[in-house]
PDB file of C-alpha atoms in Angstrom:
ATOM      1  CA  MET A   1      -0.047   0.020   0.015  1.00  0.00           C
ATOM      2  CA  SER A   2       2.853   2.450   0.892  1.00  0.00           C
ATOM      3  CA  ALA A   3       4.376   1.724  -2.615  1.00  0.00           C
ATOM      4  CA  LYS A   4       1.047   2.489  -4.294  1.00  0.00           C
ATOM      5  CA  ILE A   5       0.629   5.789  -2.358  1.00  0.00           C
ATOM      6  CA  ARG A   6       4.171   6.681  -3.167  1.00  0.00           C
ATOM      7  CA  ASN A   7       3.648   5.988  -6.885  1.00  0.00           C
ATOM      8  CA  THR A   8       0.472   8.144  -6.770  1.00  0.00           C
ATOM      9  CA  ASN A   9       2.268  11.043  -5.114  1.00  0.00           C
ATOM     10  CA  VAL A  10       4.965  10.927  -7.720  1.00  0.00           C
ATOM     11  CA  ALA A  11       2.380  10.922 -10.593  1.00  0.00           C
ATOM     12  CA  VAL A  12       0.438  13.851  -9.029  1.00  0.00           C
ATOM     13  CA  ALA A  13       3.652  15.708  -8.597  1.00  0.00           C
ATOM     14  CA  ALA A  14       4.609  14.910 -12.305  1.00  0.00           C
ATOM     15  CA  ALA A  15       1.187  16.235 -13.582  1.00  0.00           C
ATOM     16  CA  ILE A  16       1.544  19.382 -11.588  1.00  0.00           C
ATOM     17  CA  PHE A  17       5.057  19.959 -12.533  1.00  0.00           C
ATOM     18  CA  SER A  18       3.991  19.375 -16.206  1.00  0.00           C
ATOM     19  CA  MET A  19       1.493  22.246 -15.920  1.00  0.00           C
ATOM     20  CA  ILE A  20       4.125  24.417 -14.254  1.00  0.00           C
ATOM     21  CA  CYS A  21       6.474  23.740 -17.175  1.00  0.00           C
ATOM     22  CA  VAL A  22       3.816  24.575 -19.848  1.00  0.00           C
ATOM     23  CA  GLN A  23       2.680  27.885 -18.247  1.00  0.00           C
ATOM     24  CA  GLY A  24       6.270  28.768 -17.403  1.00  0.00           C
ATOM     25  CA  GLY A  25       7.183  28.134 -20.995  1.00  0.00           C
ATOM     26  CA  ALA A  26       4.366  30.525 -22.074  1.00  0.00           C
ATOM     27  CA  SER A  27       5.737  33.172 -19.661  1.00  0.00           C
ATOM     28  CA  PHE A  28       9.256  32.911 -21.082  1.00  0.00           C
ATOM     29  CA  ALA A  29       7.751  32.927 -24.619  1.00  0.00           C
ATOM     30  CA  LYS A  30       6.021  36.223 -23.897  1.00  0.00           C
ATOM     31  CA  GLN A  31       9.216  37.798 -22.811  1.00  0.00           C
ATOM     32  CA  LEU A  32      10.438  37.296 -26.447  1.00  0.00           C
ATOM     33  CA  PHE A  33       7.432  39.152 -27.934  1.00  0.00           C
ATOM     34  CA  PRO A  34       8.883  42.662 -27.660  1.00  0.00           C
ATOM     35  CA  ALA A  35      12.123  41.632 -29.498  1.00  0.00           C
ATOM     36  CA  ILE A  36      10.971  39.117 -32.190  1.00  0.00           C
ATOM     37  CA  GLY A  37       7.168  38.940 -32.051  1.00  0.00           C
ATOM     38  CA  PRO A  38       4.749  36.061 -31.702  1.00  0.00           C
ATOM     39  CA  ILE A  39       5.306  34.526 -35.172  1.00  0.00           C
ATOM     40  CA  ALA A  40       9.063  34.090 -34.766  1.00  0.00           C
ATOM     41  CA  THR A  41       8.577  32.997 -31.099  1.00  0.00           C
ATOM     42  CA  THR A  42       5.945  30.294 -32.223  1.00  0.00           C
ATOM     43  CA  THR A  43       8.348  29.023 -34.890  1.00  0.00           C
ATOM     44  CA  LEU A  44      11.205  28.777 -32.504  1.00  0.00           C
ATOM     45  CA  ARG A  45       9.008  26.903 -29.926  1.00  0.00           C
ATOM     46  CA  ILE A  46       7.496  24.513 -32.532  1.00  0.00           C
ATOM     47  CA  GLY A  47      10.701  24.028 -34.669  1.00  0.00           C
ATOM     48  CA  LEU A  48      12.948  23.277 -31.719  1.00  0.00           C
ATOM     49  CA  SER A  49      10.316  21.033 -30.138  1.00  0.00           C
ATOM     50  CA  ALA A  50      10.152  19.101 -33.361  1.00  0.00           C
ATOM     51  CA  ILE A  51      13.930  18.593 -33.476  1.00  0.00           C
ATOM     52  CA  LEU A  52      13.997  17.447 -29.833  1.00  0.00           C
ATOM     53  CA  LEU A  53      11.006  15.061 -30.283  1.00  0.00           C
ATOM     54  CA  TYR A  54      12.465  13.647 -33.391  1.00  0.00           C
ATOM     55  CA  ALA A  55      15.786  12.938 -31.696  1.00  0.00           C
ATOM     56  CA  ILE A  56      13.986  11.219 -28.793  1.00  0.00           C
ATOM     57  CA  ASN A  57      11.233   9.255 -30.723  1.00  0.00           C
ATOM     58  CA  ARG A  58      12.708   8.581 -34.180  1.00  0.00           C
ATOM     59  CA  PRO A  59       9.316   8.279 -36.090  1.00  0.00           C
ATOM     60  CA  LYS A  60       9.414   5.708 -38.872  1.00  0.00           C
ATOM     61  CA  LEU A  61       8.094   8.070 -41.568  1.00  0.00           C
ATOM     62  CA  HIS A  62       8.510   5.602 -44.363  1.00  0.00           C
ATOM     63  CA  THR A  63       5.995   3.244 -42.893  1.00  0.00           C
ATOM     64  CA  PHE A  64       3.075   5.768 -42.786  1.00  0.00           C
ATOM     65  CA  ASN A  65       0.076   5.211 -45.024  1.00  0.00           C
ATOM     66  CA  LYS A  66      -1.948   7.928 -46.847  1.00  0.00           C
ATOM     67  CA  GLN A  67      -4.609   8.049 -44.090  1.00  0.00           C
ATOM     68  CA  GLN A  68      -1.896   8.462 -41.348  1.00  0.00           C
ATOM     69  CA  TRP A  69      -0.228  11.233 -43.327  1.00  0.00           C
ATOM     70  CA  PHE A  70      -3.528  13.014 -43.939  1.00  0.00           C
ATOM     71  CA  TYR A  71      -4.440  13.056 -40.305  1.00  0.00           C
ATOM     72  CA  CYS A  72      -0.888  13.979 -39.281  1.00  0.00           C
ATOM     73  CA  GLY A  73      -1.156  16.845 -41.686  1.00  0.00           C
ATOM     74  CA  LEU A  74      -4.385  18.193 -40.137  1.00  0.00           C
ATOM     75  CA  TYR A  75      -3.090  17.620 -36.678  1.00  0.00           C
ATOM     76  CA  GLY A  76       0.121  19.435 -37.487  1.00  0.00           C
ATOM     77  CA  VAL A  77      -1.526  22.467 -39.031  1.00  0.00           C
ATOM     78  CA  GLY A  78      -3.772  22.552 -36.029  1.00  0.00           C
ATOM     79  CA  ILE A  79      -0.852  22.708 -33.648  1.00  0.00           C
ATOM     80  CA  ALA A  80       0.765  25.513 -35.599  1.00  0.00           C
ATOM     81  CA  VAL A  81      -2.375  27.708 -35.917  1.00  0.00           C
ATOM     82  CA  MET A  82      -3.471  27.045 -32.305  1.00  0.00           C
ATOM     83  CA  ASN A  83      -0.119  28.033 -30.875  1.00  0.00           C
ATOM     84  CA  LEU A  84       0.323  31.119 -33.201  1.00  0.00           C
ATOM     85  CA  ILE A  85      -3.092  32.602 -32.391  1.00  0.00           C
ATOM     86  CA  PHE A  86      -2.615  31.899 -28.623  1.00  0.00           C
ATOM     87  CA  TYR A  87       0.700  33.695 -28.668  1.00  0.00           C
ATOM     88  CA  MET A  88      -0.839  36.583 -30.499  1.00  0.00           C
ATOM     89  CA  ALA A  89      -3.598  36.681 -27.856  1.00  0.00           C
ATOM     90  CA  ILE A  90      -1.248  36.765 -24.874  1.00  0.00           C
ATOM     91  CA  GLN A  91       0.722  39.514 -26.535  1.00  0.00           C
ATOM     92  CA  ARG A  92      -2.372  41.643 -25.902  1.00  0.00           C
ATOM     93  CA  ILE A  93      -3.803  40.223 -22.624  1.00  0.00           C
ATOM     94  CA  PRO A  94      -2.414  38.742 -19.459  1.00  0.00           C
ATOM     95  CA  LEU A  95      -1.330  35.075 -19.699  1.00  0.00           C
ATOM     96  CA  GLY A  96      -3.883  33.899 -17.016  1.00  0.00           C
ATOM     97  CA  LEU A  97      -6.802  35.485 -18.899  1.00  0.00           C
ATOM     98  CA  GLY A  98      -5.501  33.988 -22.239  1.00  0.00           C
ATOM     99  CA  VAL A  99      -5.272  30.454 -20.832  1.00  0.00           C
ATOM    100  CA  THR A 100      -8.707  30.793 -19.167  1.00  0.00           C
ATOM    101  CA  ILE A 101     -10.413  31.921 -22.352  1.00  0.00           C
ATOM    102  CA  GLU A 102      -8.556  29.282 -24.452  1.00  0.00           C
ATOM    103  CA  PHE A 103      -9.472  26.532 -22.057  1.00  0.00           C
ATOM    104  CA  VAL A 104     -13.198  27.287 -22.817  1.00  0.00           C
ATOM    105  CA  GLY A 105     -12.702  25.600 -26.150  1.00  0.00           C
ATOM    106  CA  PRO A 106     -12.109  22.051 -24.913  1.00  0.00           C
ATOM    107  CA  LEU A 107     -14.413  22.675 -21.967  1.00  0.00           C
ATOM    108  CA  PHE A 108     -17.291  23.414 -24.259  1.00  0.00           C
ATOM    109  CA  LEU A 109     -16.384  20.560 -26.507  1.00  0.00           C
ATOM    110  CA  ALA A 110     -16.967  18.268 -23.513  1.00  0.00           C
ATOM    111  CA  PHE A 111     -20.333  19.880 -22.974  1.00  0.00           C
ATOM    112  CA  ALA A 112     -21.264  19.421 -26.610  1.00  0.00           C
ATOM    113  CA  LEU A 113     -20.480  15.749 -26.502  1.00  0.00           C
ATOM    114  CA  SER A 114     -22.248  15.255 -23.182  1.00  0.00           C
ATOM    115  CA  LYS A 115     -25.965  14.283 -23.045  1.00  0.00           C
ATOM    116  CA  LYS A 116     -26.408  14.978 -19.278  1.00  0.00           C
ATOM    117  CA  TRP A 117     -28.590  17.837 -18.219  1.00  0.00           C
ATOM    118  CA  THR A 118     -26.355  18.424 -15.203  1.00  0.00           C
ATOM    119  CA  ASP A 119     -23.603  19.738 -17.521  1.00  0.00           C
ATOM    120  CA  VAL A 120     -25.876  22.737 -18.124  1.00  0.00           C
ATOM    121  CA  ILE A 121     -24.904  23.940 -14.635  1.00  0.00           C
ATOM    122  CA  TRP A 122     -21.221  23.627 -15.407  1.00  0.00           C
ATOM    123  CA  ALA A 123     -21.633  25.367 -18.722  1.00  0.00           C
ATOM    124  CA  LEU A 124     -23.460  28.225 -17.087  1.00  0.00           C
ATOM    125  CA  LEU A 125     -20.579  28.452 -14.387  1.00  0.00           C
ATOM    126  CA  ALA A 126     -18.051  28.650 -17.321  1.00  0.00           C
ATOM    127  CA  LEU A 127     -20.171  31.123 -19.135  1.00  0.00           C
ATOM    128  CA  THR A 128     -20.187  33.349 -15.972  1.00  0.00           C
ATOM    129  CA  GLY A 129     -16.449  33.209 -15.833  1.00  0.00           C
ATOM    130  CA  ILE A 130     -16.260  34.357 -19.475  1.00  0.00           C
ATOM    131  CA  LEU A 131     -18.758  37.196 -18.841  1.00  0.00           C
ATOM    132  CA  LEU A 132     -16.646  38.454 -15.898  1.00  0.00           C
ATOM    133  CA  ILE A 133     -13.590  38.799 -18.318  1.00  0.00           C
ATOM    134  CA  VAL A 134     -15.519  40.545 -21.108  1.00  0.00           C
ATOM    135  CA  PRO A 135     -14.587  44.313 -21.121  1.00  0.00           C
ATOM    136  CA  TRP A 136     -18.136  45.596 -20.880  1.00  0.00           C
ATOM    137  CA  LYS A 137     -16.622  48.977 -19.863  1.00  0.00           C
ATOM    138  CA  SER A 138     -13.178  50.405 -20.455  1.00  0.00           C
ATOM    139  CA  ASN A 139     -11.065  48.172 -18.006  1.00  0.00           C
ATOM    140  CA  GLY A 140      -7.854  47.856 -19.889  1.00  0.00           C
ATOM    141  CA  ILE A 141      -8.464  44.493 -21.389  1.00  0.00           C
ATOM    142  CA  ASP A 142      -7.963  44.266 -25.163  1.00  0.00           C
ATOM    143  CA  PRO A 143     -11.023  42.889 -26.915  1.00  0.00           C
ATOM    144  CA  LEU A 144      -8.981  41.682 -29.852  1.00  0.00           C
ATOM    145  CA  GLY A 145      -6.774  39.708 -27.384  1.00  0.00           C
ATOM    146  CA  LEU A 146      -9.768  38.067 -25.870  1.00  0.00           C
ATOM    147  CA  GLY A 147     -11.208  37.203 -29.350  1.00  0.00           C
ATOM    148  CA  LEU A 148      -7.878  35.647 -30.380  1.00  0.00           C
ATOM    149  CA  ALA A 149      -7.812  33.607 -27.202  1.00  0.00           C
ATOM    150  CA  LEU A 150     -11.256  32.337 -27.874  1.00  0.00           C
ATOM    151  CA  LEU A 151     -10.315  31.415 -31.427  1.00  0.00           C
ATOM    152  CA  ALA A 152      -7.284  29.599 -30.149  1.00  0.00           C
ATOM    153  CA  GLY A 153      -9.707  27.739 -27.915  1.00  0.00           C
ATOM    154  CA  VAL A 154     -11.685  26.701 -31.011  1.00  0.00           C
ATOM    155  CA  PHE A 155      -8.565  25.351 -32.635  1.00  0.00           C
ATOM    156  CA  TRP A 156      -7.742  23.514 -29.363  1.00  0.00           C
ATOM    157  CA  ALA A 157     -11.051  21.730 -29.575  1.00  0.00           C
ATOM    158  CA  VAL A 158     -10.358  20.811 -33.183  1.00  0.00           C
ATOM    159  CA  TYR A 159      -6.804  19.661 -32.135  1.00  0.00           C
ATOM    160  CA  ILE A 160      -8.324  17.410 -29.514  1.00  0.00           C
ATOM    161  CA  LEU A 161     -10.820  15.888 -32.036  1.00  0.00           C
ATOM    162  CA  MET A 162      -8.013  15.348 -34.595  1.00  0.00           C
ATOM    163  CA  GLY A 163      -5.731  13.868 -31.913  1.00  0.00           C
ATOM    164  CA  ALA A 164      -8.466  11.350 -30.986  1.00  0.00           C
ATOM    165  CA  LYS A 165      -8.795  10.283 -34.593  1.00  0.00           C
ATOM    166  CA  LEU A 166      -5.010  10.105 -35.049  1.00  0.00           C
ATOM    167  CA  SER A 167      -4.525   7.966 -31.882  1.00  0.00           C
ATOM    168  CA  LYS A 168      -6.729   5.277 -33.465  1.00  0.00           C
ATOM    169  CA  VAL A 169      -4.551   4.851 -36.472  1.00  0.00           C
ATOM    170  CA  MET A 170      -0.918   5.224 -35.125  1.00  0.00           C
ATOM    171  CA  GLU A 171       1.122   5.228 -31.984  1.00  0.00           C
ATOM    172  CA  GLY A 172       1.046   8.437 -29.790  1.00  0.00           C
ATOM    173  CA  LYS A 173       4.795   9.315 -29.906  1.00  0.00           C
ATOM    174  CA  GLN A 174       5.009   8.972 -33.601  1.00  0.00           C
ATOM    175  CA  ALA A 175       1.867  11.061 -34.121  1.00  0.00           C
ATOM    176  CA  VAL A 176       3.006  13.855 -31.815  1.00  0.00           C
ATOM    177  CA  THR A 177       6.447  14.038 -33.278  1.00  0.00           C
ATOM    178  CA  THR A 178       5.284  13.933 -36.968  1.00  0.00           C
ATOM    179  CA  GLY A 179       2.551  16.523 -36.097  1.00  0.00           C
ATOM    180  CA  MET A 180       5.209  18.895 -34.730  1.00  0.00           C
ATOM    181  CA  MET A 181       7.412  18.405 -37.771  1.00  0.00           C
ATOM    182  CA  ILE A 182       4.428  19.285 -40.187  1.00  0.00           C
ATOM    183  CA  ALA A 183       3.618  22.197 -37.914  1.00  0.00           C
ATOM    184  CA  THR A 184       7.187  23.483 -38.369  1.00  0.00           C
ATOM    185  CA  VAL A 185       6.957  23.149 -42.129  1.00  0.00           C
ATOM    186  CA  PHE A 186       3.613  25.074 -42.207  1.00  0.00           C
ATOM    187  CA  ILE A 187       4.619  27.982 -40.039  1.00  0.00           C
ATOM    188  CA  LEU A 188       8.240  28.417 -41.365  1.00  0.00           C
ATOM    189  CA  PRO A 189       7.165  30.456 -44.525  1.00  0.00           C
ATOM    190  CA  PHE A 190       5.166  32.832 -42.369  1.00  0.00           C
ATOM    191  CA  ALA A 191       8.267  33.325 -40.108  1.00  0.00           C
ATOM    192  CA  LEU A 192      10.426  33.967 -43.154  1.00  0.00           C
ATOM    193  CA  MET A 193       8.020  36.647 -44.458  1.00  0.00           C
ATOM    194  CA  ASP A 194       7.907  38.178 -41.016  1.00  0.00           C
ATOM    195  CA  GLY A 195      11.648  38.240 -41.118  1.00  0.00           C
ATOM    196  CA  ALA A 196      12.237  38.554 -37.237  1.00  0.00           C
ATOM    197  CA  ILE A 197      13.561  34.998 -36.959  1.00  0.00           C
ATOM    198  CA  LEU A 198      16.371  35.865 -39.379  1.00  0.00           C
ATOM    199  CA  HIS A 199      17.823  38.302 -36.832  1.00  0.00           C
ATOM    200  CA  ILE A 200      17.600  36.512 -33.541  1.00  0.00           C
ATOM    201  CA  ASN A 201      20.643  36.455 -31.365  1.00  0.00           C
ATOM    202  CA  MET A 202      22.017  33.703 -29.179  1.00  0.00           C
ATOM    203  CA  GLY A 203      20.231  35.019 -26.043  1.00  0.00           C
ATOM    204  CA  GLN A 204      16.927  34.869 -27.867  1.00  0.00           C
ATOM    205  CA  PHE A 205      17.599  31.459 -29.301  1.00  0.00           C
ATOM    206  CA  SER A 206      18.445  30.209 -25.828  1.00  0.00           C
ATOM    207  CA  ILE A 207      15.148  31.415 -24.485  1.00  0.00           C
ATOM    208  CA  GLY A 208      13.438  29.764 -27.464  1.00  0.00           C
ATOM    209  CA  LEU A 209      15.093  26.524 -26.641  1.00  0.00           C
ATOM    210  CA  LEU A 210      13.987  26.884 -23.030  1.00  0.00           C
ATOM    211  CA  VAL A 211      10.472  27.488 -24.172  1.00  0.00           C
ATOM    212  CA  ALA A 212      10.611  24.355 -26.424  1.00  0.00           C
ATOM    213  CA  ILE A 213      11.761  22.173 -23.612  1.00  0.00           C
ATOM    214  CA  LEU A 214       9.269  23.560 -21.047  1.00  0.00           C
ATOM    215  CA  SER A 215       6.252  23.653 -23.467  1.00  0.00           C
ATOM    216  CA  SER A 216       6.785  20.306 -25.096  1.00  0.00           C
ATOM    217  CA  ALA A 217       9.671  18.004 -24.218  1.00  0.00           C
ATOM    218  CA  LEU A 218       9.224  17.983 -20.469  1.00  0.00           C
ATOM    219  CA  PRO A 219       5.451  18.152 -20.252  1.00  0.00           C
ATOM    220  CA  PHE A 220       5.000  15.226 -22.763  1.00  0.00           C
ATOM    221  CA  SER A 221       7.401  13.062 -20.674  1.00  0.00           C
ATOM    222  CA  LEU A 222       5.857  14.087 -17.403  1.00  0.00           C
ATOM    223  CA  ASP A 223       2.262  13.506 -18.659  1.00  0.00           C
ATOM    224  CA  MET A 224       3.211  10.009 -19.942  1.00  0.00           C
ATOM    225  CA  MET A 225       4.527   9.239 -16.441  1.00  0.00           C
ATOM    226  CA  ALA A 226       1.386  10.536 -14.737  1.00  0.00           C
ATOM    227  CA  LEU A 227      -0.995   8.843 -17.089  1.00  0.00           C
ATOM    228  CA  GLY A 228       0.693   5.522 -16.426  1.00  0.00           C
ATOM    229  CA  ARG A 229       0.133   5.804 -12.668  1.00  0.00           C
ATOM    230  CA  LEU A 230      -3.081   7.749 -12.221  1.00  0.00           C
ATOM    231  CA  PRO A 231      -6.670   7.082 -13.027  1.00  0.00           C
ATOM    232  CA  ALA A 232      -7.917   9.129 -16.016  1.00  0.00           C
ATOM    233  CA  LYS A 233     -10.404  10.960 -13.716  1.00  0.00           C
ATOM    234  CA  THR A 234      -7.615  12.198 -11.411  1.00  0.00           C
ATOM    235  CA  PHE A 235      -5.466  13.289 -14.331  1.00  0.00           C
ATOM    236  CA  SER A 236      -8.272  15.194 -15.911  1.00  0.00           C
ATOM    237  CA  ILE A 237      -9.174  17.029 -12.692  1.00  0.00           C
ATOM    238  CA  LEU A 238      -5.487  18.026 -12.313  1.00  0.00           C
ATOM    239  CA  THR A 239      -5.489  19.258 -15.940  1.00  0.00           C
ATOM    240  CA  SER A 240      -8.573  21.377 -15.120  1.00  0.00           C
ATOM    241  CA  LEU A 241      -6.151  23.592 -13.056  1.00  0.00           C
ATOM    242  CA  GLN A 242      -4.347  24.952 -16.083  1.00  0.00           C
ATOM    243  CA  PRO A 243      -6.060  28.345 -16.058  1.00  0.00           C
ATOM    244  CA  ALA A 244      -5.046  28.799 -12.395  1.00  0.00           C
ATOM    245  CA  PHE A 245      -1.462  27.893 -13.103  1.00  0.00           C
ATOM    246  CA  GLY A 246      -1.496  30.290 -16.088  1.00  0.00           C
ATOM    247  CA  ALA A 247      -2.667  33.138 -13.913  1.00  0.00           C
ATOM    248  CA  LEU A 248      -0.111  32.389 -11.193  1.00  0.00           C
ATOM    249  CA  SER A 249       2.745  32.103 -13.877  1.00  0.00           C
ATOM    250  CA  GLY A 250       1.752  35.420 -15.258  1.00  0.00           C
ATOM    251  CA  LEU A 251       1.771  36.880 -11.770  1.00  0.00           C
ATOM    252  CA  ILE A 252       5.178  35.346 -10.859  1.00  0.00           C
ATOM    253  CA  PHE A 253       7.161  35.705 -14.054  1.00  0.00           C
ATOM    254  CA  LEU A 254       5.502  38.663 -15.824  1.00  0.00           C
ATOM    255  CA  GLN A 255       4.018  40.674 -12.877  1.00  0.00           C
ATOM    256  CA  GLU A 256       0.630  40.477 -14.475  1.00  0.00           C
ATOM    257  CA  TYR A 257      -1.927  41.334 -11.806  1.00  0.00           C
ATOM    258  CA  LEU A 258      -5.569  40.286 -12.256  1.00  0.00           C
ATOM    259  CA  SER A 259      -8.537  42.045 -10.704  1.00  0.00           C
ATOM    260  CA  ILE A 260     -10.852  40.336  -8.239  1.00  0.00           C
ATOM    261  CA  ASN A 261     -13.422  39.743 -11.055  1.00  0.00           C
ATOM    262  CA  GLN A 262     -10.722  38.226 -13.291  1.00  0.00           C
ATOM    263  CA  TRP A 263      -9.591  35.873 -10.511  1.00  0.00           C
ATOM    264  CA  ILE A 264     -13.266  34.838  -9.909  1.00  0.00           C
ATOM    265  CA  SER A 265     -13.444  34.232 -13.652  1.00  0.00           C
ATOM    266  CA  VAL A 266     -10.558  31.873 -13.594  1.00  0.00           C
ATOM    267  CA  LEU A 267     -12.054  30.101 -10.549  1.00  0.00           C
ATOM    268  CA  CYS A 268     -15.319  29.691 -12.378  1.00  0.00           C
ATOM    269  CA  VAL A 269     -13.733  28.118 -15.409  1.00  0.00           C
ATOM    270  CA  VAL A 270     -11.649  25.817 -13.235  1.00  0.00           C
ATOM    271  CA  LEU A 271     -14.627  24.650 -11.136  1.00  0.00           C
ATOM    272  CA  ALA A 272     -16.754  24.078 -14.282  1.00  0.00           C
ATOM    273  CA  SER A 273     -14.004  21.840 -15.749  1.00  0.00           C
ATOM    274  CA  ILE A 274     -13.564  19.979 -12.471  1.00  0.00           C
ATOM    275  CA  GLY A 275     -17.284  19.541 -12.080  1.00  0.00           C
ATOM    276  CA  THR A 276     -17.906  18.240 -15.537  1.00  0.00           C
ATOM    277  CA  THR A 277     -14.870  15.845 -15.279  1.00  0.00           C
ATOM    278  CA  VAL A 278     -15.964  14.481 -11.867  1.00  0.00           C
ATOM    279  CA  PHE A 279     -19.637  13.907 -12.849  1.00  0.00           C
ATOM    280  CA  SER A 280     -18.998  12.463 -16.337  1.00  0.00           C
ATOM    281  CA  ARG A 281     -16.360   9.987 -14.959  1.00  0.00           C
ATOM    282  CA  LYS A 282     -18.645   9.155 -12.072  1.00  0.00           C
ATOM    283  CA  LYS A 283     -21.358   8.230 -14.416  1.00  0.00           C
ATOM    284  CA  GLU A 284     -18.954   6.142 -16.514  1.00  0.00           C
ATOM    285  CA  ASN A 285     -17.773   4.286 -13.459  1.00  0.00           C
ATOM    286  CA  LEU A 286     -21.402   3.576 -12.413  1.00  0.00           C
ATOM    287  CA  GLU A 287     -22.244   2.189 -15.893  1.00  0.00           C
ATOM    288  CA  LEU A 288     -19.192  -0.067 -15.705  1.00  0.00           C
TER     289      LEU A 288
END
């Protein structure tokens, strides 16, 4: 029993550290925006992540069939667009708000796929959180930034759907690595047209490498460890804390202070996500 508890504690710590890495990576990425902008930053993050993942996973590209390449293509383009739009969003609004609004995408996907009336309660709670962020009056929040974050959330939902399809036709590590490679090929022309990536210095490259490690290499490894030792319900509940970690990361690394209403908004979205996760898993367990 003690060994089981120890394994669970390690897995929970891994899942939490994964979220800290992801949001910390976003904070470091945002520090690059004034110098090279979101397009070059996204390209650095995705390109270097692709190189790292290829070196670790060595995908057997020659064995892929047409269907696998097709799904990988859509998946990779989704990764590129989702990350680029999200970085453009947090260039304009605090990281915590960006993560909260983006998280609404997969959250409402869960609601759309659910047939339980109780999820209406959680949907209303999430909607309350969004309404608390919307700048009904002049409160310093950029409406375009909020719109971009919401659009990034739409692509996150599409990314989840495509990832689910892709997982049925090929192994996860192969899919993620190939998707990141395709994302790099897709976004590179935009980076070249933007031009900023052609003038980066070693300091900026080093931060980009750190972002790639924190945002991809480490989280993927830590999530694999956590998923192997935790029930899906527990892992999903922990993932629901992403907006809160985003807000804390913005506060610690970027000195981005949220108002009381904005913190309540983050809390509403987190609680809505936890609520729909707990009750959906509970029903599944009862049916089993």
